[in-house]
Amino acid sequence: MGRSMGTFEALKGGGAAAALDEIEISILRSLAAQLLELIGPGAPEPAEDADPLAVLFAEGNEGPTEPPSDPALARLFPDAYGGPGAGPKDDPQELRARSAEFRRFTENDLRTRKREDALAVVRSLDGLTPAGDGAAVLELTGELPMRWLGALNDLRLTLAARLDITEDDESELLFRLPDDDPRKPMVMAYLWLGGLQESLIETL
């Protein structure tokens, strides 16, 4: 097959390819399906001849104004204003109001995009048939590499939230867990997804 398992490499003519075994395919598909369930529905599909601005501001097409209570969703759909980037002179109440307004008109569309990314992963994997050696080559062309990048990033954000990982304590937590720690499998998945994501970025 000539490809390193679980690592993306460039395709001639553009795109990327990776050899995946049956276990890797199963894990990726399961994680993507769980991500779809977590994200939920996005914005309703507008009519083909609909005015985009009219659709954006139409009554009933508005999203939530408050951030999600689920920590994983809060990472997938963070506030647009405030947070670590806020300055000492920024009014917290004004930042919350601006974030709520921004969220109201953007979150549904963002959910739709994230769903489409995760669905692209599931459909790509559904088309794979492992060969006699138990591996299959996943080829991503066209818009698929960017869809996969988006989904891999969302999967890592979700796992990071479930593991309560931040950038500051990531290395200490990930590399010092004992093998019998119940979080170990999720940590290994987090690291593996990071490797996939990094190799896909380098390939593109």
PDB file of C-alpha atoms in Angstrom:
ATOM      1  CA  MET A   1       0.000   0.000   0.000  1.00  0.00           C
ATOM      2  CA  GLY A   2       3.000   2.265   0.539  1.00  0.00           C
ATOM      3  CA  ARG A   3       1.430   4.578   3.102  1.00  0.00           C
ATOM      4  CA  SER A   4       2.069   5.098   6.813  1.00  0.00           C
ATOM      5  CA  MET A   5      -0.909   3.996   8.869  1.00  0.00           C
ATOM      6  CA  GLY A   6      -2.956   6.814  10.351  1.00  0.00           C
ATOM      7  CA  THR A   7      -0.992   9.620   8.684  1.00  0.00           C
ATOM      8  CA  PHE A   8      -2.073  11.807   5.776  1.00  0.00           C
ATOM      9  CA  GLU A   9       0.144  12.157   2.721  1.00  0.00           C
ATOM     10  CA  ALA A  10      -0.248  14.340  -0.366  1.00  0.00           C
ATOM     11  CA  LEU A  11      -2.057  13.028  -3.431  1.00  0.00           C
ATOM     12  CA  LYS A  12      -0.775  13.787  -6.895  1.00  0.00           C
ATOM     13  CA  GLY A  13      -2.995  16.481  -8.330  1.00  0.00           C
ATOM     14  CA  GLY A  14      -4.084  17.769  -4.927  1.00  0.00           C
ATOM     15  CA  GLY A  15      -5.784  16.396  -1.850  1.00  0.00           C
ATOM     16  CA  ALA A  16      -4.629  13.973   0.799  1.00  0.00           C
ATOM     17  CA  ALA A  17      -4.744  10.252   1.529  1.00  0.00           C
ATOM     18  CA  ALA A  18      -4.292   8.107   4.624  1.00  0.00           C
ATOM     19  CA  ALA A  19      -4.226   4.373   5.254  1.00  0.00           C
ATOM     20  CA  LEU A  20      -6.609   3.420   8.064  1.00  0.00           C
ATOM     21  CA  ASP A  21      -7.222   0.030   9.633  1.00  0.00           C
ATOM     22  CA  GLU A  22     -10.620  -1.271  10.675  1.00  0.00           C
ATOM     23  CA  ILE A  23     -10.244  -0.120  14.294  1.00  0.00           C
ATOM     24  CA  GLU A  24      -9.249   3.404  13.254  1.00  0.00           C
ATOM     25  CA  ILE A  25     -12.169   3.593  10.829  1.00  0.00           C
ATOM     26  CA  SER A  26     -14.555   2.401  13.531  1.00  0.00           C
ATOM     27  CA  ILE A  27     -13.247   4.900  16.118  1.00  0.00           C
ATOM     28  CA  LEU A  28     -13.390   7.840  13.715  1.00  0.00           C
ATOM     29  CA  ARG A  29     -16.886   6.981  12.538  1.00  0.00           C
ATOM     30  CA  SER A  30     -18.152   6.530  16.105  1.00  0.00           C
ATOM     31  CA  LEU A  31     -16.648   9.837  17.250  1.00  0.00           C
ATOM     32  CA  ALA A  32     -18.074  11.699  14.240  1.00  0.00           C
ATOM     33  CA  ALA A  33     -21.525  10.185  14.835  1.00  0.00           C
ATOM     34  CA  GLN A  34     -21.393  11.238  18.496  1.00  0.00           C
ATOM     35  CA  LEU A  35     -20.348  14.730  17.420  1.00  0.00           C
ATOM     36  CA  LEU A  36     -23.373  14.929  15.128  1.00  0.00           C
ATOM     37  CA  GLU A  37     -25.632  13.975  18.014  1.00  0.00           C
ATOM     38  CA  LEU A  38     -23.987  16.559  20.279  1.00  0.00           C
ATOM     39  CA  ILE A  39     -24.212  19.418  17.766  1.00  0.00           C
ATOM     40  CA  GLY A  40     -27.855  18.869  16.915  1.00  0.00           C
ATOM     41  CA  PRO A  41     -29.732  20.547  14.039  1.00  0.00           C
ATOM     42  CA  GLY A  42     -28.501  23.736  12.435  1.00  0.00           C
ATOM     43  CA  ALA A  43     -30.293  26.445  10.496  1.00  0.00           C
ATOM     44  CA  PRO A  44     -33.321  25.449   8.385  1.00  0.00           C
ATOM     45  CA  GLU A  45     -32.653  25.113   4.667  1.00  0.00           C
ATOM     46  CA  PRO A  46     -33.738  28.353   2.903  1.00  0.00           C
ATOM     47  CA  ALA A  47     -35.602  28.396  -0.401  1.00  0.00           C
ATOM     48  CA  GLU A  48     -33.381  28.493  -3.493  1.00  0.00           C
ATOM     49  CA  ASP A  49     -34.572  31.973  -4.478  1.00  0.00           C
ATOM     50  CA  ALA A  50     -34.503  33.388  -0.933  1.00  0.00           C
ATOM     51  CA  ASP A  51     -32.755  36.697  -0.245  1.00  0.00           C
ATOM     52  CA  PRO A  52     -29.763  35.827   2.025  1.00  0.00           C
ATOM     53  CA  LEU A  53     -30.164  39.002   4.090  1.00  0.00           C
ATOM     54  CA  ALA A  54     -33.884  38.452   4.492  1.00  0.00           C
ATOM     55  CA  VAL A  55     -33.241  34.878   5.610  1.00  0.00           C
ATOM     56  CA  LEU A  56     -30.615  36.019   8.138  1.00  0.00           C
ATOM     57  CA  PHE A  57     -32.981  38.457   9.839  1.00  0.00           C
ATOM     58  CA  ALA A  58     -36.197  36.500   9.393  1.00  0.00           C
ATOM     59  CA  GLU A  59     -38.295  35.899  12.490  1.00  0.00           C
ATOM     60  CA  GLY A  60     -37.950  32.307  13.659  1.00  0.00           C
ATOM     61  CA  ASN A  61     -34.562  31.884  11.994  1.00  0.00           C
ATOM     62  CA  GLU A  62     -32.679  33.357  14.925  1.00  0.00           C
ATOM     63  CA  GLY A  63     -30.432  31.293  17.137  1.00  0.00           C
ATOM     64  CA  PRO A  64     -29.872  31.322  20.900  1.00  0.00           C
ATOM     65  CA  THR A  65     -28.449  34.318  22.711  1.00  0.00           C
ATOM     66  CA  GLU A  66     -26.894  32.474  25.658  1.00  0.00           C
ATOM     67  CA  PRO A  67     -23.815  30.237  25.480  1.00  0.00           C
ATOM     68  CA  PRO A  68     -24.457  26.471  25.797  1.00  0.00           C
ATOM     69  CA  SER A  69     -24.394  24.964  29.285  1.00  0.00           C
ATOM     70  CA  ASP A  70     -22.590  21.819  28.066  1.00  0.00           C
ATOM     71  CA  PRO A  71     -18.822  22.484  28.370  1.00  0.00           C
ATOM     72  CA  ALA A  72     -18.118  20.730  25.051  1.00  0.00           C
ATOM     73  CA  LEU A  73     -20.700  22.807  23.182  1.00  0.00           C
ATOM     74  CA  ALA A  74     -19.380  25.930  24.896  1.00  0.00           C
ATOM     75  CA  ARG A  75     -15.977  25.206  23.306  1.00  0.00           C
ATOM     76  CA  LEU A  76     -17.526  24.518  19.927  1.00  0.00           C
ATOM     77  CA  PHE A  77     -19.645  27.686  20.094  1.00  0.00           C
ATOM     78  CA  PRO A  78     -17.679  30.186  22.209  1.00  0.00           C
ATOM     79  CA  ASP A  79     -18.660  33.797  22.825  1.00  0.00           C
ATOM     80  CA  ALA A  80     -17.484  36.131  20.081  1.00  0.00           C
ATOM     81  CA  TYR A  81     -16.533  38.867  22.538  1.00  0.00           C
ATOM     82  CA  GLY A  82     -14.920  38.793  25.947  1.00  0.00           C
ATOM     83  CA  GLY A  83     -12.980  35.846  27.295  1.00  0.00           C
ATOM     84  CA  PRO A  84      -9.167  35.845  27.483  1.00  0.00           C
ATOM     85  CA  GLY A  85      -8.895  38.525  24.799  1.00  0.00           C
ATOM     86  CA  ALA A  86     -10.944  41.095  26.688  1.00  0.00           C
ATOM     87  CA  GLY A  87      -9.105  44.137  27.962  1.00  0.00           C
ATOM     88  CA  PRO A  88      -9.306  45.541  31.496  1.00  0.00           C
ATOM     89  CA  LYS A  89     -11.281  48.542  30.252  1.00  0.00           C
ATOM     90  CA  ASP A  90     -13.950  46.489  28.485  1.00  0.00           C
ATOM     91  CA  ASP A  91     -17.386  46.578  30.081  1.00  0.00           C
ATOM     92  CA  PRO A  92     -18.359  42.928  30.827  1.00  0.00           C
ATOM     93  CA  GLN A  93     -22.063  43.716  30.486  1.00  0.00           C
ATOM     94  CA  GLU A  94     -21.539  45.319  27.083  1.00  0.00           C
ATOM     95  CA  LEU A  95     -19.406  42.367  25.938  1.00  0.00           C
ATOM     96  CA  ARG A  96     -22.126  39.922  26.981  1.00  0.00           C
ATOM     97  CA  ALA A  97     -24.733  41.918  25.077  1.00  0.00           C
ATOM     98  CA  ARG A  98     -22.583  42.038  21.932  1.00  0.00           C
ATOM     99  CA  SER A  99     -21.849  38.301  22.196  1.00  0.00           C
ATOM    100  CA  ALA A 100     -25.544  37.515  22.604  1.00  0.00           C
ATOM    101  CA  GLU A 101     -26.445  39.548  19.510  1.00  0.00           C
ATOM    102  CA  PHE A 102     -23.683  37.944  17.453  1.00  0.00           C
ATOM    103  CA  ARG A 103     -24.660  34.450  18.623  1.00  0.00           C
ATOM    104  CA  ARG A 104     -28.321  35.060  17.752  1.00  0.00           C
ATOM    105  CA  PHE A 105     -27.540  35.550  14.065  1.00  0.00           C
ATOM    106  CA  THR A 106     -24.627  33.141  13.597  1.00  0.00           C
ATOM    107  CA  GLU A 107     -24.893  30.046  15.801  1.00  0.00           C
ATOM    108  CA  ASN A 108     -27.475  28.181  13.724  1.00  0.00           C
ATOM    109  CA  ASP A 109     -25.386  28.567  10.572  1.00  0.00           C
ATOM    110  CA  LEU A 110     -22.274  27.521  12.485  1.00  0.00           C
ATOM    111  CA  ARG A 111     -24.082  24.408  13.717  1.00  0.00           C
ATOM    112  CA  THR A 112     -25.052  23.610  10.135  1.00  0.00           C
ATOM    113  CA  ARG A 113     -21.446  23.913   8.955  1.00  0.00           C
ATOM    114  CA  LYS A 114     -20.142  21.742  11.782  1.00  0.00           C
ATOM    115  CA  ARG A 115     -22.816  19.126  11.036  1.00  0.00           C
ATOM    116  CA  GLU A 116     -21.815  19.112   7.367  1.00  0.00           C
ATOM    117  CA  ASP A 117     -18.164  18.630   8.335  1.00  0.00           C
ATOM    118  CA  ALA A 118     -18.978  15.693  10.623  1.00  0.00           C
ATOM    119  CA  LEU A 119     -21.327  14.175   8.021  1.00  0.00           C
ATOM    120  CA  ALA A 120     -18.547  14.401   5.432  1.00  0.00           C
ATOM    121  CA  VAL A 121     -16.332  12.332   7.735  1.00  0.00           C
ATOM    122  CA  VAL A 122     -19.017   9.685   8.261  1.00  0.00           C
ATOM    123  CA  ARG A 123     -19.793   9.424   4.547  1.00  0.00           C
ATOM    124  CA  SER A 124     -16.099   9.247   3.626  1.00  0.00           C
ATOM    125  CA  LEU A 125     -15.596   6.377   6.052  1.00  0.00           C
ATOM    126  CA  ASP A 126     -18.768   4.578   4.933  1.00  0.00           C
ATOM    127  CA  GLY A 127     -17.230   4.301   1.469  1.00  0.00           C
ATOM    128  CA  LEU A 128     -14.074   2.565   2.708  1.00  0.00           C
ATOM    129  CA  THR A 129     -13.572  -1.165   2.271  1.00  0.00           C
ATOM    130  CA  PRO A 130     -10.536  -2.635   4.079  1.00  0.00           C
ATOM    131  CA  ALA A 131      -8.375  -4.897   1.947  1.00  0.00           C
ATOM    132  CA  GLY A 132      -6.982  -8.284   2.894  1.00  0.00           C
ATOM    133  CA  ASP A 133      -4.459  -6.715   5.251  1.00  0.00           C
ATOM    134  CA  GLY A 134      -7.295  -5.034   7.180  1.00  0.00           C
ATOM    135  CA  ALA A 135      -6.482  -1.534   5.933  1.00  0.00           C
ATOM    136  CA  ALA A 136      -8.114   0.869   3.486  1.00  0.00           C
ATOM    137  CA  VAL A 137      -6.889   4.055   1.820  1.00  0.00           C
ATOM    138  CA  LEU A 138      -8.974   7.155   2.509  1.00  0.00           C
ATOM    139  CA  GLU A 139      -8.619   9.722  -0.280  1.00  0.00           C
ATOM    140  CA  LEU A 140      -9.775  13.293   0.295  1.00  0.00           C
ATOM    141  CA  THR A 141     -10.134  15.633  -2.688  1.00  0.00           C
ATOM    142  CA  GLY A 142     -12.108  18.769  -3.499  1.00  0.00           C
ATOM    143  CA  GLU A 143     -13.670  20.271  -0.368  1.00  0.00           C
ATOM    144  CA  LEU A 144     -13.223  17.114   1.707  1.00  0.00           C
ATOM    145  CA  PRO A 145      -9.787  17.969   3.186  1.00  0.00           C
ATOM    146  CA  MET A 146     -11.174  21.194   4.675  1.00  0.00           C
ATOM    147  CA  ARG A 147     -14.301  19.377   5.880  1.00  0.00           C
ATOM    148  CA  TRP A 148     -12.088  16.840   7.629  1.00  0.00           C
ATOM    149  CA  LEU A 149      -9.918  19.548   9.161  1.00  0.00           C
ATOM    150  CA  GLY A 150     -12.994  21.228  10.608  1.00  0.00           C
ATOM    151  CA  ALA A 151     -14.374  17.972  11.994  1.00  0.00           C
ATOM    152  CA  LEU A 152     -11.040  16.840  13.464  1.00  0.00           C
ATOM    153  CA  ASN A 153     -10.695  20.196  15.213  1.00  0.00           C
ATOM    154  CA  ASP A 154     -14.245  19.930  16.595  1.00  0.00           C
ATOM    155  CA  LEU A 155     -13.607  16.383  17.816  1.00  0.00           C
ATOM    156  CA  ARG A 156     -10.455  17.472  19.647  1.00  0.00           C
ATOM    157  CA  LEU A 157     -12.248  20.443  21.219  1.00  0.00           C
ATOM    158  CA  THR A 158     -15.013  18.110  22.400  1.00  0.00           C
ATOM    159  CA  LEU A 159     -12.606  15.586  23.903  1.00  0.00           C
ATOM    160  CA  ALA A 160     -10.589  18.391  25.524  1.00  0.00           C
ATOM    161  CA  ALA A 161     -13.753  19.649  27.194  1.00  0.00           C
ATOM    162  CA  ARG A 162     -14.688  16.176  28.425  1.00  0.00           C
ATOM    163  CA  LEU A 163     -11.155  15.721  29.791  1.00  0.00           C
ATOM    164  CA  ASP A 164     -11.074  19.275  31.182  1.00  0.00           C
ATOM    165  CA  ILE A 165      -7.890  19.945  29.231  1.00  0.00           C
ATOM    166  CA  THR A 166      -6.605  23.465  28.707  1.00  0.00           C
ATOM    167  CA  GLU A 167      -3.542  24.501  26.723  1.00  0.00           C
ATOM    168  CA  ASP A 168      -1.674  25.227  29.948  1.00  0.00           C
ATOM    169  CA  ASP A 169      -2.041  21.774  31.503  1.00  0.00           C
ATOM    170  CA  GLU A 170      -2.339  19.659  28.343  1.00  0.00           C
ATOM    171  CA  SER A 171       1.138  18.127  28.325  1.00  0.00           C
ATOM    172  CA  GLU A 172       1.197  17.326  32.028  1.00  0.00           C
ATOM    173  CA  LEU A 173      -2.178  15.585  31.983  1.00  0.00           C
ATOM    174  CA  LEU A 174      -1.738  13.715  28.722  1.00  0.00           C
ATOM    175  CA  PHE A 175       1.689  12.261  29.290  1.00  0.00           C
ATOM    176  CA  ARG A 176       1.552  11.419  32.987  1.00  0.00           C
ATOM    177  CA  LEU A 177      -1.693   9.469  33.246  1.00  0.00           C
ATOM    178  CA  PRO A 178      -1.199   5.894  34.502  1.00  0.00           C
ATOM    179  CA  ASP A 179      -2.405   3.119  32.221  1.00  0.00           C
ATOM    180  CA  ASP A 180      -5.215   2.160  34.604  1.00  0.00           C
ATOM    181  CA  ASP A 181      -6.700   5.688  34.611  1.00  0.00           C
ATOM    182  CA  PRO A 182     -10.239   5.516  33.100  1.00  0.00           C
ATOM    183  CA  ARG A 183      -9.491   8.654  31.055  1.00  0.00           C
ATOM    184  CA  LYS A 184      -6.565   6.989  29.276  1.00  0.00           C
ATOM    185  CA  PRO A 185      -8.515   5.734  26.190  1.00  0.00           C
ATOM    186  CA  MET A 186     -10.030   9.185  25.641  1.00  0.00           C
ATOM    187  CA  VAL A 187      -6.607  10.787  26.050  1.00  0.00           C
ATOM    188  CA  MET A 188      -5.121   8.387  23.495  1.00  0.00           C
ATOM    189  CA  ALA A 189      -7.933   9.269  21.066  1.00  0.00           C
ATOM    190  CA  TYR A 190      -7.254  12.970  21.666  1.00  0.00           C
ATOM    191  CA  LEU A 191      -3.557  12.548  20.877  1.00  0.00           C
ATOM    192  CA  TRP A 192      -4.240  10.395  17.823  1.00  0.00           C
ATOM    193  CA  LEU A 193      -6.714  12.926  16.412  1.00  0.00           C
ATOM    194  CA  GLY A 194      -4.105  15.611  16.961  1.00  0.00           C
ATOM    195  CA  GLY A 195      -1.603  13.641  14.920  1.00  0.00           C
ATOM    196  CA  LEU A 196      -4.133  13.148  12.123  1.00  0.00           C
ATOM    197  CA  GLN A 197      -4.993  16.839  12.141  1.00  0.00           C
ATOM    198  CA  GLU A 198      -1.350  17.908  12.101  1.00  0.00           C
ATOM    199  CA  SER A 199      -0.439  15.579   9.234  1.00  0.00           C
ATOM    200  CA  LEU A 200      -3.443  16.792   7.193  1.00  0.00           C
ATOM    201  CA  ILE A 201      -2.477  20.443   7.763  1.00  0.00           C
ATOM    202  CA  GLU A 202       1.121  19.721   6.707  1.00  0.00           C
ATOM    203  CA  THR A 203      -0.094  17.850   3.623  1.00  0.00           C
ATOM    204  CA  LEU A 204      -2.254  20.759   2.510  1.00  0.00           C
TER     205      LEU A 204
END
